[in-house]
Short mmCIF file of C-alpha atoms and ligand atoms in Angstrom, two decimals:
data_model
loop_
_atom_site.label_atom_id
_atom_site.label_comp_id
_atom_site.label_asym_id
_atom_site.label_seq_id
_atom_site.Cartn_x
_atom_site.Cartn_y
_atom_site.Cartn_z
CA UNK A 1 -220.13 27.41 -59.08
CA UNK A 2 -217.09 25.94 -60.18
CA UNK A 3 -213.91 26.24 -58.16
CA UNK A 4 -210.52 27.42 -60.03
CA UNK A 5 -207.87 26.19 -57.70
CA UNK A 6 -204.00 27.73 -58.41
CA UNK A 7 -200.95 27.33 -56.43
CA UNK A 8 -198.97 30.08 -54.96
CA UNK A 9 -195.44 28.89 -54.23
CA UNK A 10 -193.22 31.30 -52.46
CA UNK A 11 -189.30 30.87 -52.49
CA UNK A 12 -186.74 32.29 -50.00
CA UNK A 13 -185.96 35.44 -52.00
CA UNK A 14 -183.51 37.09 -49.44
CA UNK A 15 -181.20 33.75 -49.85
CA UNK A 16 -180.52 34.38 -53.33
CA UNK A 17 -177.72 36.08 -54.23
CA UNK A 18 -178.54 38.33 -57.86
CA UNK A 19 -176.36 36.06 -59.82
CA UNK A 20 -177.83 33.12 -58.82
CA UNK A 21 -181.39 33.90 -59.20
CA UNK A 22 -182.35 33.02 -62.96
CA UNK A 23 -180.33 30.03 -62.43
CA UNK A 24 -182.32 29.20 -59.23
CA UNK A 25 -185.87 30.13 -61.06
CA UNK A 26 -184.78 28.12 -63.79
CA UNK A 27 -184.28 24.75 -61.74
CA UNK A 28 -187.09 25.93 -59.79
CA UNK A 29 -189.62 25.83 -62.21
CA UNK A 30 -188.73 22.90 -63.74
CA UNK A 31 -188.22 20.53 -60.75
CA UNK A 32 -192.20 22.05 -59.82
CA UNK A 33 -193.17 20.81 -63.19
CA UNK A 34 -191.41 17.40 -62.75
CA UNK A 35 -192.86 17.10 -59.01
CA UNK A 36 -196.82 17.75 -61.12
CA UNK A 37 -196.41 15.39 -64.10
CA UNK A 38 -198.73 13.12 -64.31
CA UNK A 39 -201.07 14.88 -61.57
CA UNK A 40 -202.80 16.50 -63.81
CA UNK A 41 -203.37 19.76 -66.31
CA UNK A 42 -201.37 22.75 -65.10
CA UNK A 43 -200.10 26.21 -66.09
CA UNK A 44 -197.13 27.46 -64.55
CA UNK A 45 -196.32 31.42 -64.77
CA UNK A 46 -193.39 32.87 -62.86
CA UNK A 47 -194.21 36.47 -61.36
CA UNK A 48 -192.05 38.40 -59.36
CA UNK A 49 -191.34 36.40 -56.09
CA UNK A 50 -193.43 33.48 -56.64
CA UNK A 51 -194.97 31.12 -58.74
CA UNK A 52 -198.67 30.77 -60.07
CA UNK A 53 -199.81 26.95 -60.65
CA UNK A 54 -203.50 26.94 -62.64
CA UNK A 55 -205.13 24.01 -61.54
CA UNK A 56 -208.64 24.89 -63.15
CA UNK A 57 -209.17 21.52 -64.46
CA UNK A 58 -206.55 19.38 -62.23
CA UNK A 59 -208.16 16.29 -60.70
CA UNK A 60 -206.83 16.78 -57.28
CA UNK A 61 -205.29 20.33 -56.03
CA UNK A 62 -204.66 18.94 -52.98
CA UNK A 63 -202.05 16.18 -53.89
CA UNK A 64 -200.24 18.47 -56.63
CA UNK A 65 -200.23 20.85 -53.46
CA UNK A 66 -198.69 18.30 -50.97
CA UNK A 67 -196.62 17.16 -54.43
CA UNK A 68 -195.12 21.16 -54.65
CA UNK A 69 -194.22 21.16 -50.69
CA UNK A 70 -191.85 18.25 -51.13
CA UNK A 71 -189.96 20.34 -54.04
CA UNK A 72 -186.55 21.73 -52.80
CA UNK A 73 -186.45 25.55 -52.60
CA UNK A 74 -190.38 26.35 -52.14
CA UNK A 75 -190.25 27.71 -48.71
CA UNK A 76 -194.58 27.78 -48.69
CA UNK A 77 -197.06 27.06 -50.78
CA UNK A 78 -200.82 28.10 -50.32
CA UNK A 79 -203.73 26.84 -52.65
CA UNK A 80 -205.56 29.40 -53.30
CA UNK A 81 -208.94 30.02 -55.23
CA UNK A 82 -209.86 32.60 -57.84
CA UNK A 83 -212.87 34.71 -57.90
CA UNK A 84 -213.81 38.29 -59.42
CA UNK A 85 -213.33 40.87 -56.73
CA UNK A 86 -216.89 41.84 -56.08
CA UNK A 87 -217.78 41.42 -52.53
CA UNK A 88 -220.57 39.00 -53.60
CA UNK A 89 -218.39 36.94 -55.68
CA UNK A 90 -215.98 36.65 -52.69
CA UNK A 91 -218.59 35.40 -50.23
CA UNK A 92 -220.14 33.07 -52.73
CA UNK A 93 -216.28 31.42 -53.03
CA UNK A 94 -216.12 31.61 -49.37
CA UNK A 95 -219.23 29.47 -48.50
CA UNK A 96 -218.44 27.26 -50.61
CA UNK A 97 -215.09 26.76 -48.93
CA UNK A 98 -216.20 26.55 -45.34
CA UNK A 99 -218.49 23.92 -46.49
CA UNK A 100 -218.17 21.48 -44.00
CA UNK A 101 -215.66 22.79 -42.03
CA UNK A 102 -215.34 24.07 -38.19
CA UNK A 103 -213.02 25.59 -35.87
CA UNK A 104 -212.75 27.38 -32.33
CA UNK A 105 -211.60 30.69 -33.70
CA UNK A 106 -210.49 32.14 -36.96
CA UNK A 107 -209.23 35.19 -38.83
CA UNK A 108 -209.32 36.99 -42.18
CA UNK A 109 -206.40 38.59 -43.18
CA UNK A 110 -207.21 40.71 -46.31
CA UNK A 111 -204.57 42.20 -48.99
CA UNK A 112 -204.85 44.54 -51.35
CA UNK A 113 -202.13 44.27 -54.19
CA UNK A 114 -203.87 47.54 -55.56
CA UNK A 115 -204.88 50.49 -53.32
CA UNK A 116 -208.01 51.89 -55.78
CA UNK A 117 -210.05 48.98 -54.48
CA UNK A 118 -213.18 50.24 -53.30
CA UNK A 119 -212.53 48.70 -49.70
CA UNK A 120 -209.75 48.74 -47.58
CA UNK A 121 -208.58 46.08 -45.93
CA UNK A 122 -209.67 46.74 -42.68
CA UNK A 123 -213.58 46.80 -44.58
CA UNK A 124 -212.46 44.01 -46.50
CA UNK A 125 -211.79 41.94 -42.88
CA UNK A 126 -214.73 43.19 -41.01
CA UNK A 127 -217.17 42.06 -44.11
CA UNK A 128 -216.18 38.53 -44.91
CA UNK A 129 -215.45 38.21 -40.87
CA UNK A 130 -219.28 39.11 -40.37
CA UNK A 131 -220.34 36.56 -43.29
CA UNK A 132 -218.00 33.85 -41.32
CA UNK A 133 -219.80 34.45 -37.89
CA UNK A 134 -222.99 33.57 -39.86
CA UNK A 135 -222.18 30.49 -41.17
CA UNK A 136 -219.90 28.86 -38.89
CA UNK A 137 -220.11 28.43 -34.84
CA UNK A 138 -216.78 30.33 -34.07
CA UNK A 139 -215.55 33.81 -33.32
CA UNK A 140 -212.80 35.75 -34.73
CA UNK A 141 -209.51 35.47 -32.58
CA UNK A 142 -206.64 37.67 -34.50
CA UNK A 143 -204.08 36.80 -32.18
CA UNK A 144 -204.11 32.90 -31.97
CA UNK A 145 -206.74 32.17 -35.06
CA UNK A 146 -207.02 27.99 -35.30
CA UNK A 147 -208.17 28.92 -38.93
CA UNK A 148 -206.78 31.63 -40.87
CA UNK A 149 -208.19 32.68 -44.09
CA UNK A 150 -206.09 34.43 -46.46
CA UNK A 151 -207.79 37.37 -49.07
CA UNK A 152 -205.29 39.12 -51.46
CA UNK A 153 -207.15 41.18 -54.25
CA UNK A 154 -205.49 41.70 -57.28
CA UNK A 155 -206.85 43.59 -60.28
CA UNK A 156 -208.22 40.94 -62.37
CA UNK A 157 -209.85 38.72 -59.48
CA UNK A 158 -209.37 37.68 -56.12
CA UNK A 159 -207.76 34.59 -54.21
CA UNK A 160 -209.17 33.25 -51.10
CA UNK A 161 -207.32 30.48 -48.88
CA UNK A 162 -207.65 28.58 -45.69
CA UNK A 163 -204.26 27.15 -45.52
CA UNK A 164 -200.57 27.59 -46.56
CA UNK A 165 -198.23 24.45 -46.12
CA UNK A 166 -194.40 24.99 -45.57
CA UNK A 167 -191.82 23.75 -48.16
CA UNK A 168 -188.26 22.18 -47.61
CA UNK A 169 -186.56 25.65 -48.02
CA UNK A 170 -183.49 24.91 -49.66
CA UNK A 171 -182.03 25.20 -53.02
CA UNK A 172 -183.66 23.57 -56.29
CA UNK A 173 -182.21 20.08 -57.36
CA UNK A 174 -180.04 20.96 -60.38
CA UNK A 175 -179.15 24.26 -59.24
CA UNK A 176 -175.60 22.97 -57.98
CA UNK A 177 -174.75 20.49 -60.14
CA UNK A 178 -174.07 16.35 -59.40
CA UNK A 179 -172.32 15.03 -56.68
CA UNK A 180 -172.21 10.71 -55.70
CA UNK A 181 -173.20 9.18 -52.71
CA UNK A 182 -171.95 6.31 -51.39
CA UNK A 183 -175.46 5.10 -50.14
CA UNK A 184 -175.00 1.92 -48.05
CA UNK A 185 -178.08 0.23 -46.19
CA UNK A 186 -177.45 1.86 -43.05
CA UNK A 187 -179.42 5.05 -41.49
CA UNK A 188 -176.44 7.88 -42.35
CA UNK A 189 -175.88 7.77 -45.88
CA UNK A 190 -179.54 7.85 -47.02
CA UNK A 191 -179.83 11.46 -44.66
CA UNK A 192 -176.44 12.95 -46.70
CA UNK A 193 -177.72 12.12 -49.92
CA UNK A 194 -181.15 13.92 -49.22
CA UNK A 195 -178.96 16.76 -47.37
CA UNK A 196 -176.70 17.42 -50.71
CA UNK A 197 -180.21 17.60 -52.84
CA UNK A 198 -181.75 20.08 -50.41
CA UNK A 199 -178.49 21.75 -51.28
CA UNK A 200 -178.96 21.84 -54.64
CA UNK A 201 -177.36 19.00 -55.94
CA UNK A 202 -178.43 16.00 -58.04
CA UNK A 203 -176.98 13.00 -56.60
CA UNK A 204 -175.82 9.53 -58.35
CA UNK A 205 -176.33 6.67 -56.38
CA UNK A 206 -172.90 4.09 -55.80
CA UNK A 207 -173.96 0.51 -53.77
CA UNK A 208 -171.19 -1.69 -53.27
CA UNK A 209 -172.26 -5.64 -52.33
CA UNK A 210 -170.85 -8.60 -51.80
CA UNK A 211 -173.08 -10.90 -53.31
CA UNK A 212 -172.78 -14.24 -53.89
CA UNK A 213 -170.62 -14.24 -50.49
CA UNK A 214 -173.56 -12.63 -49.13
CA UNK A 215 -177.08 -12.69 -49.77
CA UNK A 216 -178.38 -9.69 -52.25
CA UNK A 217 -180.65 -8.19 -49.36
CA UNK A 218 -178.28 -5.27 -49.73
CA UNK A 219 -178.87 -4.23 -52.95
CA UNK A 220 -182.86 -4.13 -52.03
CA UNK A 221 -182.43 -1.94 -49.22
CA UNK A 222 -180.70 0.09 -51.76
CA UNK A 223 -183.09 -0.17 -54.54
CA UNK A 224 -185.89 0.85 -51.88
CA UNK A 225 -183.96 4.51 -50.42
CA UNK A 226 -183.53 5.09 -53.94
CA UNK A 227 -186.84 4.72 -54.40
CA UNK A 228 -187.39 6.75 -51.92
CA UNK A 229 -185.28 9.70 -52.22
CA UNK A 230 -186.24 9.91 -56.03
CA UNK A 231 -189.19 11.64 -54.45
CA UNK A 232 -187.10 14.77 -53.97
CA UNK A 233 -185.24 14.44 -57.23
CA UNK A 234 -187.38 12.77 -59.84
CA UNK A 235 -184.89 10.70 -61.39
CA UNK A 236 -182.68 9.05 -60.12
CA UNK A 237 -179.33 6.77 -61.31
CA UNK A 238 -178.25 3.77 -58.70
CA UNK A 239 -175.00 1.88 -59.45
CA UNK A 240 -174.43 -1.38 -58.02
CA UNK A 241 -170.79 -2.47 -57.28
CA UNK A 242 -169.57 -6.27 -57.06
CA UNK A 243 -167.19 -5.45 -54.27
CA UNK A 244 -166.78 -9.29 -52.72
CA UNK A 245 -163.98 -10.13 -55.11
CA UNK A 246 -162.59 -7.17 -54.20
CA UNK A 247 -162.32 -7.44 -51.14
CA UNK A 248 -161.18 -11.29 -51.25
CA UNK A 249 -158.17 -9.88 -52.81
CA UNK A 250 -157.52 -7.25 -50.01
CA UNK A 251 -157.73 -9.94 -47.23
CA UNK A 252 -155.19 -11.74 -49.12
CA UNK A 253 -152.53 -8.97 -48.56
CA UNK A 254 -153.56 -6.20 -46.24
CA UNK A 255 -153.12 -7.14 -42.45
CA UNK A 256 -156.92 -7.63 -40.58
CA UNK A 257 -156.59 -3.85 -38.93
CA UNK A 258 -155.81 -2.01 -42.04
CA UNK A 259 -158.72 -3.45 -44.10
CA UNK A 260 -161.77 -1.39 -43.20
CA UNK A 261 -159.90 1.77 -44.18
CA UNK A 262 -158.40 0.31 -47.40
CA UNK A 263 -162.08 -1.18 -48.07
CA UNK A 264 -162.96 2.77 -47.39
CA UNK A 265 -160.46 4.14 -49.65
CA UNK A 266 -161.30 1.62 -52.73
CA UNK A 267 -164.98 2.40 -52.52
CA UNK A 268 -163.90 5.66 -52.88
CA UNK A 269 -161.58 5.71 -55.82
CA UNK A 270 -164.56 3.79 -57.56
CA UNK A 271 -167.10 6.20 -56.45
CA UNK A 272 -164.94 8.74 -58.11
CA UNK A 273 -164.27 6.72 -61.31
CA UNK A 274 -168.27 6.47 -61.62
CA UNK A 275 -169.02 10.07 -60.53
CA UNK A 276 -166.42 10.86 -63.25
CA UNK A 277 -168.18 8.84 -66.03
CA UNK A 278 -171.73 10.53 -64.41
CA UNK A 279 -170.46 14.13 -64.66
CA UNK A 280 -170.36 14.48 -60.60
CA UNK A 281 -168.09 16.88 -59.35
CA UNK A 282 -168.11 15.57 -55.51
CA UNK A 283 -168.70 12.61 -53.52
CA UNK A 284 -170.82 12.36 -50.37
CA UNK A 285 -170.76 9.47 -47.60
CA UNK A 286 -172.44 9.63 -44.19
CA UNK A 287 -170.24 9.60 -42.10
CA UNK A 288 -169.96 11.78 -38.87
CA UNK A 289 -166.81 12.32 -36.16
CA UNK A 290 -166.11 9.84 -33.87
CA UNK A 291 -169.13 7.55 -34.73
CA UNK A 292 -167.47 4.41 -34.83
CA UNK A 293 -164.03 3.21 -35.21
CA UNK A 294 -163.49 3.96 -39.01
CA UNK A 295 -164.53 7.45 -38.19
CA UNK A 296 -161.92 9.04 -36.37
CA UNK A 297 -160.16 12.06 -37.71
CA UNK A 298 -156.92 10.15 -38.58
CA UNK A 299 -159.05 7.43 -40.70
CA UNK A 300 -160.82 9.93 -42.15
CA UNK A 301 -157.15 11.52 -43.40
CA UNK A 302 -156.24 8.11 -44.40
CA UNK A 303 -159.36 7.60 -46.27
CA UNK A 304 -159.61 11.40 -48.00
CA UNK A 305 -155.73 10.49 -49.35
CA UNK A 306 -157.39 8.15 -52.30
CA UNK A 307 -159.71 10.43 -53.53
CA UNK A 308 -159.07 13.71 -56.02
CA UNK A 309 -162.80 14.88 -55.83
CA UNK A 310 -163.56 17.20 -52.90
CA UNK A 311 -165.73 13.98 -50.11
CA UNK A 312 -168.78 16.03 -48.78
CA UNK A 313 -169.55 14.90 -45.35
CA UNK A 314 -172.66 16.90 -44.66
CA UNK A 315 -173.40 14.39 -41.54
CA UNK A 316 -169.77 15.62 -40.19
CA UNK A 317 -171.15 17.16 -37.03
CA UNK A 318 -174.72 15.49 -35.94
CA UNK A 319 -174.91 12.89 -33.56
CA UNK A 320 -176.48 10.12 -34.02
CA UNK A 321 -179.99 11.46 -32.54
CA UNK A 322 -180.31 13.91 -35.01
CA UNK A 323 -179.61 11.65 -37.58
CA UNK A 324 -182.08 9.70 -36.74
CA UNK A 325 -185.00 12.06 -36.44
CA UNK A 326 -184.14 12.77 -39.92
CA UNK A 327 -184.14 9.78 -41.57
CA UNK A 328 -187.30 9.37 -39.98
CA UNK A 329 -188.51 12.58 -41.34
CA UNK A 330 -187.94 11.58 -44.51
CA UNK A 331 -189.11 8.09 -44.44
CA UNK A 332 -185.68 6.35 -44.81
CA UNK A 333 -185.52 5.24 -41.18
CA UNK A 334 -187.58 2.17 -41.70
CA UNK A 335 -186.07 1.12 -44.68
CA UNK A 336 -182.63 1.38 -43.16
CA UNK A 337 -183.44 -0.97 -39.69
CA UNK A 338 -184.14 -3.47 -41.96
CA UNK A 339 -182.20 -6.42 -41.04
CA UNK A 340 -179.40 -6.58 -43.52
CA UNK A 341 -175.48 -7.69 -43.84
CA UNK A 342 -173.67 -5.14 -44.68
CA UNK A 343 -170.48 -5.58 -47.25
CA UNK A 344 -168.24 -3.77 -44.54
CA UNK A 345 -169.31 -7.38 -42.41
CA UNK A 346 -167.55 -9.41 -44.28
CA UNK A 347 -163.62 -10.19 -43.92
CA UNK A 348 -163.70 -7.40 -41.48
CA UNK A 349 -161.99 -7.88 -38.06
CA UNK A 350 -163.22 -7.35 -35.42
CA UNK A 351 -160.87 -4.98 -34.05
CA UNK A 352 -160.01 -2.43 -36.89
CA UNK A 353 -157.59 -0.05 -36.54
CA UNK A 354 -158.87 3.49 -35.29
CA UNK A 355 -155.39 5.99 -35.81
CA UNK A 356 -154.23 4.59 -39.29
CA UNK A 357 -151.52 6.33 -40.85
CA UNK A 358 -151.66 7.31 -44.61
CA UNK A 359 -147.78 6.10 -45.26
CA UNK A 360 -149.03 2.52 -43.10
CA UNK A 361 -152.02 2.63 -45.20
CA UNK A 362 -149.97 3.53 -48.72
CA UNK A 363 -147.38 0.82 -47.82
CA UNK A 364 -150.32 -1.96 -47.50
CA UNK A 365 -151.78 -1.15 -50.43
CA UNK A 366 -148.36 -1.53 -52.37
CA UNK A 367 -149.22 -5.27 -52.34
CA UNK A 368 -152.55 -4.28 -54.41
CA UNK A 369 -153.03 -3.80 -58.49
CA UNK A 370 -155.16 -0.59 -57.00
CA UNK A 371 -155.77 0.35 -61.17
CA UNK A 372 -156.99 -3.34 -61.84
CA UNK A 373 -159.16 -3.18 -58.72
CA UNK A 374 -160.98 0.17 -59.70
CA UNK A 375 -161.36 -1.46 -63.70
CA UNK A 376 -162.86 -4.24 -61.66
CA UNK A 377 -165.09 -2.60 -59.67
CA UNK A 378 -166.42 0.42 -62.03
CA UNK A 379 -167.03 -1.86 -65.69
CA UNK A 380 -168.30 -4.62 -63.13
CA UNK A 381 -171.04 -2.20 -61.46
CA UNK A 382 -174.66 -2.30 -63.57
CA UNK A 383 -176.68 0.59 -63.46
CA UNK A 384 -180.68 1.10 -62.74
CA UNK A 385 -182.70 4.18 -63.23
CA UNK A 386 -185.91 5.72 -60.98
CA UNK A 387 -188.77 7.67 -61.77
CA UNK A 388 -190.81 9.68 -59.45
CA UNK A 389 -193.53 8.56 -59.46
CA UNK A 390 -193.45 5.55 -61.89
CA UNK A 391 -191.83 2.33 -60.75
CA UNK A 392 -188.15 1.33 -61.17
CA UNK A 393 -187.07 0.51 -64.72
CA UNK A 394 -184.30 -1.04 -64.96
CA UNK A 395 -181.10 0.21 -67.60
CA UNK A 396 -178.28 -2.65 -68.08
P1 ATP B 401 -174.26 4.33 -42.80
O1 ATP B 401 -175.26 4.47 -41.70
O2 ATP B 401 -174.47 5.31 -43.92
O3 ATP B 401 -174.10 2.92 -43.25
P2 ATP B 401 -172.15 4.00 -40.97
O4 ATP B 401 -172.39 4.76 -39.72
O5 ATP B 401 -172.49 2.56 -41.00
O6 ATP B 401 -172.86 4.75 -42.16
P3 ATP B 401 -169.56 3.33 -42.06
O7 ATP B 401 -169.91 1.91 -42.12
O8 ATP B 401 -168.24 3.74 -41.50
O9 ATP B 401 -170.61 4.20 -41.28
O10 ATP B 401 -169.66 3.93 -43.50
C1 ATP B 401 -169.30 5.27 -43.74
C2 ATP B 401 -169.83 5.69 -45.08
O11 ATP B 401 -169.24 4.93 -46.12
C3 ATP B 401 -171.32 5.47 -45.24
O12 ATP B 401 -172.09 6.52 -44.68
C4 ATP B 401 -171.46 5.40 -46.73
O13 ATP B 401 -171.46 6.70 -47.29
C5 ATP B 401 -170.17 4.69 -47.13
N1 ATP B 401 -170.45 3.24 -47.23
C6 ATP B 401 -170.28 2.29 -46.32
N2 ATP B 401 -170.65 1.08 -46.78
C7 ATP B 401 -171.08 1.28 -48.04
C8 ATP B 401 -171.60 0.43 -49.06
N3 ATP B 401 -171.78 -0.87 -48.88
N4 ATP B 401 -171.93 0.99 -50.25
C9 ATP B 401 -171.78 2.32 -50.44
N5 ATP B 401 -171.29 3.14 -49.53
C10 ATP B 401 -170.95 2.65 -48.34
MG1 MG B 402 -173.20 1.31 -42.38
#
């Protein structure tokens, strides 16, 4: 008997407001297509409220299943196998699914999408329960079931399934457009960026570095979250700014407690020149209230004052804790503890100011050819793309 595996992916219906939904589906669709390539042979079909993935002749169902939980905007997904709806055919499918397998207590929760079946449900439960308590040392336990097995009988056939795996909820990655992230090595910004694509959003990647004043171990902590969070995008876009010079030229003018905010506020202006050329319509850092000194509310003023695009902070109001579990969630923790020096390390004082005003901030940067700085910084920056799941190739 051969088994036809297919994917049922389930989406957050009530979320979506009408207008949004085709756009949604759309995104939706596509990003589960992008998350399969390369798995495999599949069909996709969009019915109302979910999507179907045919897997008959996919290598490994599992992995494109574990592949479709990690897309943004599934809320479940449950593989499933077909079989005709005769109560033989069912049990035949069954056996061959609880080959192998054992636990305490189980139960069968039967569907009928159409009510001319010749069983009911309640039939349906007590028949393939029976043919369970045969074949497997267990007993049926509707309340707190260790296995639950899922029959929904449709017209054409039947599926049968022994598991359903939650998704990342959320809304597809395209759905709301681009934003850039300011990704530095640390634990924060990698957890924004993968917050503003659960949103929605496809984010551009902006590294700023220091090298040759300091050794290029930035950049490959970069390179590696990148690689990481492509994962949940598929492609991804990482620019890499020379920001040493830069900030040579700052030291030379700006008085030692000014200069992490004015560092702040040029990153920004060339985030935004970049997520200008990239068609991004926000930026997005990591940073959260009162987490160290250049995060007070009157730096963050100082440092909003340089930039036209809207600055997403979706970290704003976690503590560092939470933070934390996340990046670990999402496998950016260990990448980020990686022993690294940081451009904001060097010509930084060691007491930087933490109430800046914008007209003390404005008034040092007078001193600074801000245009020429941003030229610098933006035609200096060389880009590299990501695939998920291929390896990094690298653009110019
Ligand atoms: P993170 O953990 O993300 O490094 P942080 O707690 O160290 O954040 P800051 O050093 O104040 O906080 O940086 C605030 C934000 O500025 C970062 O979250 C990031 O978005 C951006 N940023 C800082 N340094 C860089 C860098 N070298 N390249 C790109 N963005 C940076
Ligand atoms: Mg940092």
């Amino acid at each position: 008997m051969r088994l036809r595996p297919v994917l049922v992916v389930h989406y957050h219906e009530i979320s979506l407001k009408r207008g949004n939904r085709p756009l949604f589906l759309r995104h939706l669709r596509r990003n589960v297509e992008r998350a399969l390539a390369e798995t495999g042979p599949v069909t996709i079909t969009q019915l109302s409220g979910r999507i179907l993935v045919e897997l008959d002749d996919h290598p490994a169902p599992e992995l494109a299943r574990d592949r479709v939980a990690h897309v943004f905007g599934v809320a479940s997904v449950t593989l499933a196998y077909r079989t005709p709806s005769t109560l033989p055919a069912m049990k035949a499918l069954l056996a061959r699914l609880l080959d192998g397998r054992s636990f305490a207590s189980f139960r069968i929760t039967a569907r009928r999408a159409f009510k001319t079946y010749p069983m009911t449900s309640v039939e349906l439960n007590r028949a393939l329960g029976a043919f369970v308590l045969e074949r497997v040392p267990t007993r049926v336990d509707l309340e707190h079931a260790e296995q639950e097995i899922h029959v929904e009988v449709m017209p054409a056939e039947t599926y049968i399934a022994l598991d359903r795996t939650d998704g990342p909820g959320g809304l597809p990655v395209g759905a709301s457009g681009t934003v850039a992230a300011l990704l530095s090595g640390g634990i924060d910004s990698p957890v924004a960026a993968w917050r503003m694509m659960k949103r929605g959003c496809r984010v551009v990647f902006v590294h700023f570095h220091s090298v040759p004043y300091l050794p290029a171990t930035s950049q490959a902590k970069a390179r590696a979250l990148v690689e990481r969070l492509t994962a949940w995008q598929y492609v991804s876009r990482l620019h890499l700014v020379p920001f040493g010079e830069i900030q040579r030229e700052v030291v030379l003018s700006v008085p030692p407690p000014l200069r992490v905010v004015v560092y702040r506020r040029l990153m920004l202006r060339i985030g935004e020149e970049l997520a200008r050329r990239a068609g991004a319509l926000a930026l997005t850092t990591g940073e959260s209230l009162g987490q160290v000194a250049s995060q007070t509310l009157e730096n963050i003023a100082c440092i909003d004052d340089a930039a036209a695009l809207p600055v997403l902070r979706p970290l704003i109001g976690m503590d560092k804790l939470e933070i934390t579990a996340e990046a670990q969630a999402i496998g950016t923790f260990e990448i980020s503890i990686e022993p690294d020096a940081d451009c904001c390390t060097l010509f930084t004082p060691r007491h930087p100011a933490t109430r800046a005003t914008v007209d003390e901030i404005r008034g040092a940067e007078r001193a600074l050819d801000i245009t020429r700085l941003i030229a610098m910084g933006a035609d200096g920056a060389t880009l590299e793309t990501f695939a998920f799941p291929a390896a990094r190739a690298a653009v110019s």
